[in-house]
Amino acid sequence: MTELNYLLSNNLARVPGVSQAVAVSVDGLLLAWTGGLDRDAAERLAAVAAGLSSLLRGAAQDFGAGGVQGNITDLAGGYLILTTVSTGASLLTLVHRDADLAFVTEELCRFADQVGDQLTPAFATGLAGAGRR
């Protein structure tokens, strides 16, 4: 487990209602994922996060609405929250239905601010080069 996996899992485990999450670089590379997800599932979710982020950026641009800060998708079994990081990276998080969404989104933004500078393609390349991805 990489240091970023540990940080993601450890920080989000303290947020009531958060189930699982992936961190994705701006170009869609999987950077970290929480326990409970295997590598293949995390890779698929990274692709979803990158695609969703791209679609939302395009829509925001066409509407002239500025940058995307995040998105909440209402699911039958909870919520899927996309949190955009300043570097263009994102966190995709599954949250239980009974969670306090205001608190969860605040904590996700706080975590994104803390580790945002690490969520870059260069970081992912470093992981791959070290054989730790």
Coordinates of N, CA, C and O in Angstrom, one line a residue:
M1 N 0.9 -1.2 0.0 CA 0.0 0.0 0.0 C 0.9 1.2 0.0 O 1.8 1.3 0.8
T2 N 0.6 2.2 -0.9 CA 1.4 3.4 -1.0 C 1.0 4.3 0.2 O 0.0 4.2 0.9
E3 N 1.8 5.3 0.4 CA 1.6 6.3 1.4 C 0.3 7.0 1.2 O -0.5 7.3 2.1
L4 N 0.0 7.3 -0.1 CA -1.2 8.0 -0.4 C -2.5 7.1 -0.2 O -3.5 7.6 0.2
N5 N -2.4 5.8 -0.5 CA -3.4 4.9 -0.2 C -3.7 5.0 1.3 O -4.9 5.0 1.8
Y6 N -2.7 4.9 2.1 CA -2.8 5.0 3.6 C -3.5 6.3 4.0 O -4.4 6.2 4.8
L7 N -3.0 7.4 3.5 CA -3.6 8.7 3.9 C -5.1 8.7 3.5 O -5.9 9.2 4.3
L8 N -5.4 8.3 2.3 CA -6.8 8.3 1.8 C -7.6 7.4 2.7 O -8.7 7.9 3.3
S9 N -7.2 6.2 3.0 CA -8.0 5.3 3.8 C -8.1 5.8 5.2 O -9.2 5.7 5.8
N10 N -7.0 6.2 5.8 CA -7.0 6.6 7.2 C -7.8 7.9 7.4 O -8.6 7.9 8.4
N11 N -7.7 8.9 6.5 CA -8.5 10.1 6.7 C -10.0 9.9 6.5 O -10.8 10.4 7.2
L12 N -10.3 9.1 5.4 CA -11.7 9.0 5.1 C -12.4 8.0 6.1 O -13.6 8.0 6.3
A13 N -11.6 7.1 6.7 CA -12.2 6.2 7.7 C -12.8 7.0 8.9 O -13.7 6.5 9.6
R14 N -12.3 8.2 9.1 CA -12.7 9.0 10.2 C -14.0 9.8 9.9 O -14.5 10.5 10.7
V15 N -14.4 9.7 8.6 CA -15.6 10.5 8.2 C -16.8 9.6 8.2 O -16.9 8.7 7.4
P16 N -17.8 9.8 9.1 CA -18.9 8.9 9.2 C -19.7 8.9 7.8 O -20.0 9.9 7.3
G17 N -20.0 7.7 7.3 CA -20.7 7.6 6.1 C -19.9 7.3 4.9 O -20.5 6.8 3.9
V18 N -18.6 7.5 4.9 CA -17.8 7.3 3.7 C -17.5 5.8 3.6 O -17.1 5.1 4.6
S19 N -17.8 5.2 2.5 CA -17.6 3.8 2.3 C -16.2 3.5 1.6 O -15.4 2.8 2.1
Q20 N -16.1 4.0 0.4 CA -14.9 3.8 -0.4 C -14.6 5.0 -1.2 O -15.4 5.8 -1.5
A21 N -13.3 5.1 -1.7 CA -12.9 6.2 -2.5 C -11.7 5.9 -3.4 O -10.9 5.0 -3.1
V22 N -11.6 6.6 -4.5 CA -10.4 6.6 -5.3 C -9.9 8.0 -5.6 O -10.7 8.9 -5.6
A23 N -8.6 8.2 -5.7 CA -8.0 9.4 -6.1 C -7.4 9.3 -7.5 O -6.8 8.3 -7.8
V24 N -7.7 10.3 -8.3 CA -7.4 10.2 -9.8 C -6.7 11.4 -10.2 O -7.1 12.5 -9.9
S25 N -5.6 11.3 -11.0 CA -4.9 12.5 -11.5 C -5.8 13.1 -12.6 O -6.7 12.5 -13.1
V26 N -5.4 14.3 -13.0 CA -6.1 15.0 -14.0 C -6.2 14.3 -15.4 O -7.2 14.4 -16.1
D27 N -5.3 13.4 -15.6 CA -5.3 12.7 -16.9 C -5.9 11.3 -16.7 O -5.8 10.4 -17.6
G28 N -6.5 11.0 -15.6 CA -7.2 9.8 -15.3 C -6.5 8.6 -14.7 O -7.0 7.5 -14.7
L29 N -5.2 8.9 -14.3 CA -4.4 7.8 -13.7 C -4.9 7.6 -12.3 O -5.0 8.5 -11.5
L30 N -5.1 6.3 -11.9 CA -5.4 5.9 -10.5 C -4.2 6.2 -9.7 O -3.1 5.8 -9.9
L31 N -4.4 7.0 -8.6 CA -3.3 7.4 -7.7 C -3.4 6.6 -6.3 O -2.4 6.3 -5.7
A32 N -4.6 6.4 -5.9 CA -4.8 5.8 -4.6 C -6.2 5.3 -4.5 O -7.1 5.8 -5.2
W33 N -6.5 4.3 -3.6 CA -7.8 3.8 -3.4 C -7.9 3.3 -1.9 O -6.9 2.9 -1.3
T34 N -9.1 3.2 -1.4 CA -9.3 2.8 -0.1 C -9.4 1.3 0.0 O -9.7 0.6 -1.1
G35 N -9.3 0.7 1.2 CA -9.5 -0.7 1.4 C -10.9 -1.1 1.0 O -11.8 -0.3 1.0
G36 N -11.1 -2.3 0.6 CA -12.4 -2.8 0.2 C -12.5 -2.8 -1.3 O -13.4 -3.4 -1.8
L37 N -11.6 -2.1 -2.0 CA -11.6 -2.1 -3.4 C -10.3 -2.9 -3.9 O -9.2 -2.7 -3.4
D38 N -10.5 -3.8 -4.9 CA -9.3 -4.4 -5.5 C -8.8 -3.5 -6.6 O -9.5 -2.5 -7.0
R39 N -7.6 -3.8 -7.1 CA -7.0 -2.9 -8.1 C -7.8 -2.7 -9.3 O -8.0 -1.6 -9.8
D40 N -8.4 -3.8 -9.8 CA -9.3 -3.7 -11.0 C -10.5 -2.8 -10.8 O -10.8 -2.0 -11.7
A41 N -11.2 -2.9 -9.7 CA -12.3 -2.1 -9.4 C -11.9 -0.6 -9.3 O -12.5 0.3 -9.8
A42 N -10.7 -0.4 -8.6 CA -10.2 0.9 -8.5 C -9.9 1.6 -9.8 O -10.1 2.8 -10.0
E43 N -9.3 0.8 -10.7 CA -9.0 1.3 -12.1 C -10.2 1.7 -12.8 O -10.3 2.7 -13.5
R44 N -11.3 0.8 -12.7 CA -12.5 1.2 -13.4 C -13.1 2.4 -12.8 O -13.6 3.3 -13.6
L45 N -13.1 2.6 -11.5 CA -13.7 3.8 -10.9 C -12.8 5.0 -11.2 O -13.4 6.1 -11.3
A46 N -11.5 4.9 -11.4 CA -10.7 6.0 -11.8 C -11.1 6.5 -13.2 O -11.2 7.7 -13.5
A47 N -11.4 5.5 -14.1 CA -11.9 5.9 -15.4 C -13.3 6.6 -15.3 O -13.5 7.6 -16.1
V48 N -14.1 6.1 -14.5 CA -15.4 6.8 -14.3 C -15.2 8.2 -13.8 O -15.8 9.2 -14.3
A49 N -14.3 8.4 -12.8 CA -14.1 9.7 -12.2 C -13.5 10.7 -13.3 O -13.9 11.8 -13.4
A50 N -12.6 10.2 -14.1 CA -12.0 11.0 -15.1 C -13.0 11.4 -16.1 O -13.1 12.6 -16.6
G51 N -13.8 10.5 -16.5 CA -14.9 10.8 -17.5 C -15.9 11.7 -17.0 O -16.3 12.7 -17.7
L52 N -16.4 11.5 -15.8 CA -17.4 12.4 -15.2 C -16.8 13.8 -15.0 O -17.5 14.8 -15.3
S53 N -15.6 13.9 -14.6 CA -15.0 15.2 -14.4 C -14.9 15.9 -15.7 O -15.1 17.1 -15.8
S54 N -14.5 15.2 -16.7 CA -14.3 15.8 -18.0 C -15.7 16.3 -18.6 O -15.8 17.4 -19.1
L55 N -16.7 15.5 -18.4 CA -18.0 15.9 -18.9 C -18.6 17.1 -18.2 O -19.1 18.0 -18.8
L56 N -18.4 17.1 -16.9 CA -18.8 18.2 -16.1 C -18.1 19.5 -16.4 O -18.7 20.6 -16.5
R57 N -16.7 19.4 -16.6 CA -16.0 20.6 -17.0 C -16.5 21.1 -18.4 O -16.6 22.3 -18.5
G58 N -16.8 20.2 -19.3 CA -17.3 20.7 -20.6 C -18.6 21.4 -20.5 O -18.9 22.4 -21.1
A59 N -19.5 20.8 -19.7 CA -20.8 21.4 -19.5 C -20.7 22.8 -18.8 O -21.4 23.7 -19.2
A60 N -19.9 22.8 -17.8 CA -19.7 24.1 -17.0 C -19.1 25.2 -18.0 O -19.5 26.3 -17.9
Q61 N -18.2 24.8 -18.9 CA -17.6 25.7 -19.8 C -18.7 26.2 -20.8 O -18.8 27.4 -21.1
D62 N -19.5 25.3 -21.3 CA -20.6 25.7 -22.2 C -21.6 26.6 -21.6 O -22.1 27.5 -22.2
F63 N -21.9 26.4 -20.3 CA -22.8 27.2 -19.6 C -22.2 28.5 -19.1 O -22.8 29.4 -18.6
G64 N -20.8 28.6 -19.2 CA -20.1 29.8 -18.7 C -20.2 29.9 -17.2 O -20.3 31.0 -16.6
A65 N -20.2 28.7 -16.5 CA -20.4 28.7 -15.1 C -19.2 28.5 -14.2 O -19.2 28.3 -13.0
G66 N -18.0 28.7 -14.8 CA -16.8 28.6 -14.1 C -16.3 27.1 -13.9 O -16.9 26.2 -14.5
G67 N -15.4 26.9 -13.0 CA -14.8 25.6 -12.8 C -15.7 24.7 -12.0 O -16.5 25.2 -11.2
V68 N -15.5 23.4 -12.1 CA -16.3 22.4 -11.4 C -15.6 22.2 -10.0 O -14.4 22.0 -10.0
Q69 N -16.4 22.3 -9.0 CA -15.9 22.1 -7.6 C -16.2 20.7 -7.2 O -15.5 20.1 -6.4
G70 N -17.3 20.2 -7.6 CA -17.7 18.8 -7.3 C -19.1 18.5 -7.8 O -19.7 19.3 -8.5
N71 N -19.5 17.2 -7.5 CA -20.8 16.7 -8.0 C -21.2 15.7 -7.1 O -20.4 14.9 -6.6
I72 N -22.5 15.7 -6.8 CA -23.1 14.6 -6.0 C -24.2 13.9 -6.9 O -25.1 14.5 -7.4
T73 N -24.0 12.6 -7.0 CA -25.0 11.8 -7.7 C -25.7 10.9 -6.8 O -25.2 10.2 -5.9
D74 N -27.0 11.0 -6.8 CA -28.0 10.3 -5.9 C -28.1 8.9 -6.5 O -28.6 8.7 -7.6
L75 N -27.7 7.9 -5.7 CA -27.9 6.5 -6.1 C -28.9 5.8 -5.2 O -29.2 6.3 -4.1
A76 N -29.4 4.7 -5.6 CA -30.4 3.9 -4.7 C -29.8 3.6 -3.4 O -30.4 3.6 -2.4
G77 N -28.5 3.3 -3.4 CA -27.8 2.8 -2.1 C -26.9 3.8 -1.5 O -26.1 3.5 -0.6
G78 N -27.0 5.1 -1.9 CA -26.1 6.1 -1.3 C -25.9 7.2 -2.3 O -26.7 7.5 -3.1
Y79 N -24.7 7.8 -2.1 CA -24.3 8.9 -3.0 C -22.9 8.7 -3.5 O -22.0 8.2 -2.8
L80 N -22.7 9.1 -4.7 CA -21.4 9.2 -5.4 C -20.9 10.6 -5.4 O -21.6 11.4 -6.0
I81 N -19.9 10.9 -4.7 CA -19.4 12.3 -4.7 C -18.1 12.5 -5.4 O -17.1 11.8 -5.1
L82 N -18.1 13.4 -6.4 CA -16.8 13.7 -7.1 C -16.4 15.1 -6.5 O -17.1 16.0 -6.5
T83 N -15.1 15.1 -6.0 CA -14.5 16.3 -5.4 C -13.4 16.7 -6.3 O -12.5 15.9 -6.5
T84 N -13.4 17.9 -6.9 CA -12.3 18.3 -7.7 C -11.2 19.0 -6.9 O -11.5 19.7 -5.9
V85 N -10.0 18.6 -7.2 CA -8.8 19.2 -6.6 C -8.2 20.3 -7.4 O -8.4 20.3 -8.6
S86 N -7.5 21.2 -6.8 CA -7.0 22.4 -7.5 C -6.1 22.0 -8.7 O -6.1 22.7 -9.7
T87 N -5.4 20.9 -8.6 CA -4.5 20.5 -9.7 C -5.3 19.9 -10.9 O -4.7 19.5 -11.9
G88 N -6.6 19.7 -10.8 CA -7.4 19.1 -11.8 C -7.7 17.6 -11.5 O -8.5 17.0 -12.2
A89 N -7.1 17.1 -10.5 CA -7.3 15.7 -10.1 C -8.6 15.7 -9.4 O -9.3 16.7 -9.2
S90 N -9.1 14.5 -9.0 CA -10.3 14.4 -8.3 C -10.4 13.2 -7.4 O -9.5 12.2 -7.5
L91 N -11.3 13.2 -6.4 CA -11.6 12.1 -5.6 C -13.0 11.7 -5.9 O -13.9 12.5 -6.0
L92 N -13.2 10.4 -6.1 CA -14.6 9.8 -6.3 C -14.9 9.0 -5.0 O -14.1 8.0 -4.7
T93 N -15.9 9.3 -4.3 CA -16.2 8.7 -3.1 C -17.6 8.1 -3.0 O -18.6 8.8 -3.5
L94 N -17.8 6.9 -2.5 CA -19.1 6.4 -2.2 C -19.5 6.6 -0.8 O -18.7 6.4 0.1
V95 N -20.7 7.2 -0.6 CA -21.1 7.6 0.7 C -22.5 7.0 1.0 O -23.3 6.9 0.2
H96 N -22.6 6.5 2.3 CA -23.9 5.9 2.7 C -25.1 6.9 2.6 O -24.9 8.1 2.8
R97 N -26.2 6.4 2.4 CA -27.4 7.2 2.3 C -27.7 8.0 3.5 O -28.3 9.1 3.4
D98 N -27.4 7.5 4.7 CA -27.7 8.2 5.9 C -26.6 9.2 6.4 O -26.7 9.8 7.5
A99 N -25.6 9.4 5.6 CA -24.5 10.3 5.9 C -25.0 11.8 5.9 O -25.9 12.2 5.2
D100 N -24.3 12.6 6.7 CA -24.5 14.0 6.7 C -23.7 14.6 5.5 O -22.4 14.7 5.6
L101 N -24.3 14.8 4.4 CA -23.6 15.2 3.2 C -22.8 16.5 3.3 O -21.7 16.7 2.8
A102 N -23.3 17.5 4.1 CA -22.6 18.7 4.3 C -21.3 18.5 5.0 O -20.2 19.0 4.6
F103 N -21.3 17.6 6.0 CA -20.1 17.3 6.8 C -19.1 16.5 5.9 O -17.9 16.8 5.8
V104 N -19.7 15.5 5.2 CA -18.8 14.7 4.3 C -18.1 15.5 3.2 O -16.9 15.4 3.0
T105 N -18.9 16.4 2.5 CA -18.3 17.1 1.5 C -17.2 18.1 2.0 O -16.2 18.3 1.4
E106 N -17.5 18.7 3.2 CA -16.5 19.5 3.8 C -15.2 18.8 4.1 O -14.1 19.3 3.9
E107 N -15.3 17.6 4.6 CA -14.1 16.7 4.9 C -13.4 16.3 3.7 O -12.2 16.3 3.6
L108 N -14.2 16.0 2.6 CA -13.5 15.6 1.3 C -12.7 16.8 0.8 O -11.6 16.6 0.3
C109 N -13.3 18.0 0.9 CA -12.6 19.2 0.4 C -11.4 19.4 1.2 O -10.3 19.8 0.7
R110 N -11.5 19.3 2.5 CA -10.3 19.4 3.4 C -9.2 18.5 3.0 O -8.0 18.8 2.9
F111 N -9.6 17.2 2.8 CA -8.6 16.2 2.4 C -7.9 16.5 1.1 O -6.7 16.5 0.9
A112 N -8.8 16.9 0.1 CA -8.3 17.3 -1.2 C -7.3 18.5 -1.1 O -6.3 18.5 -1.8
D113 N -7.6 19.4 -0.2 CA -6.6 20.6 0.0 C -5.3 20.1 0.6 O -4.3 20.6 0.2
Q114 N -5.4 19.1 1.4 CA -4.2 18.6 2.1 C -3.2 17.9 1.2 O -2.0 18.0 1.3
V115 N -3.8 17.1 0.3 CA -3.0 16.2 -0.6 C -3.0 16.6 -2.0 O -2.4 15.9 -2.8
G116 N -3.7 17.6 -2.4 CA -3.9 18.0 -3.8 C -2.6 18.1 -4.6 O -2.5 17.7 -5.7
D117 N -1.5 18.6 -3.9 CA -0.3 18.8 -4.7 C 0.4 17.4 -5.0 O 1.3 17.4 -5.9
Q118 N -0.1 16.4 -4.4 CA 0.5 15.0 -4.7 C -0.3 14.3 -5.8 O 0.2 13.4 -6.4
L119 N -1.5 14.8 -6.1 CA -2.4 14.2 -7.0 C -2.1 14.6 -8.4 O -2.9 15.3 -9.1
T120 N -0.9 14.3 -8.9 CA -0.5 14.7 -10.2 C 0.0 13.5 -11.1 O 0.3 12.5 -10.5
P121 N 0.0 13.7 -12.4 CA 0.5 12.6 -13.2 C 2.0 12.2 -12.9 O 2.4 11.1 -13.0
A122 N 2.8 13.2 -12.5 CA 4.2 13.0 -12.1 C 4.2 12.0 -10.9 O 5.1 11.1 -10.9
F123 N 3.3 12.2 -10.0 CA 3.3 11.3 -8.8 C 3.0 9.9 -9.3 O 3.6 8.9 -8.8
A124 N 2.0 9.8 -10.2 CA 1.6 8.4 -10.7 C 2.8 7.8 -11.4 O 3.0 6.6 -11.3
T125 N 3.5 8.6 -12.2 CA 4.7 8.1 -12.9 C 5.7 7.6 -11.9 O 6.3 6.5 -12.1
G126 N 5.9 8.3 -10.9 CA 6.9 7.9 -9.8 C 6.5 6.6 -9.2 O 7.3 5.8 -8.9
L127 N 5.2 6.4 -8.9 CA 4.7 5.2 -8.4 C 5.0 4.0 -9.3 O 5.4 3.0 -8.9
A128 N 4.7 4.2 -10.6 CA 4.9 3.2 -11.5 C 6.3 2.8 -11.7 O 6.7 1.7 -11.7
G129 N 7.2 3.8 -11.7 CA 8.6 3.6 -11.8 C 9.2 2.9 -10.6 O 10.1 2.1 -10.7
A130 N 8.6 3.1 -9.4 CA 9.0 2.4 -8.2 C 8.4 1.0 -8.1 O 8.7 0.3 -7.1
G131 N 7.5 0.7 -9.0 CA 6.9 -0.6 -8.9 C 5.8 -0.7 -7.8 O 5.5 -1.8 -7.4
R132 N 5.3 0.4 -7.4 CA 4.4 0.4 -6.2 C 3.0 0.6 -6.7 O 2.1 0.7 -5.9
R133 N 2.7 0.9 -7.9 CA 1.3 1.0 -8.4 C 0.7 -0.3 -8.6 O -0.1 -0.9 -8.4

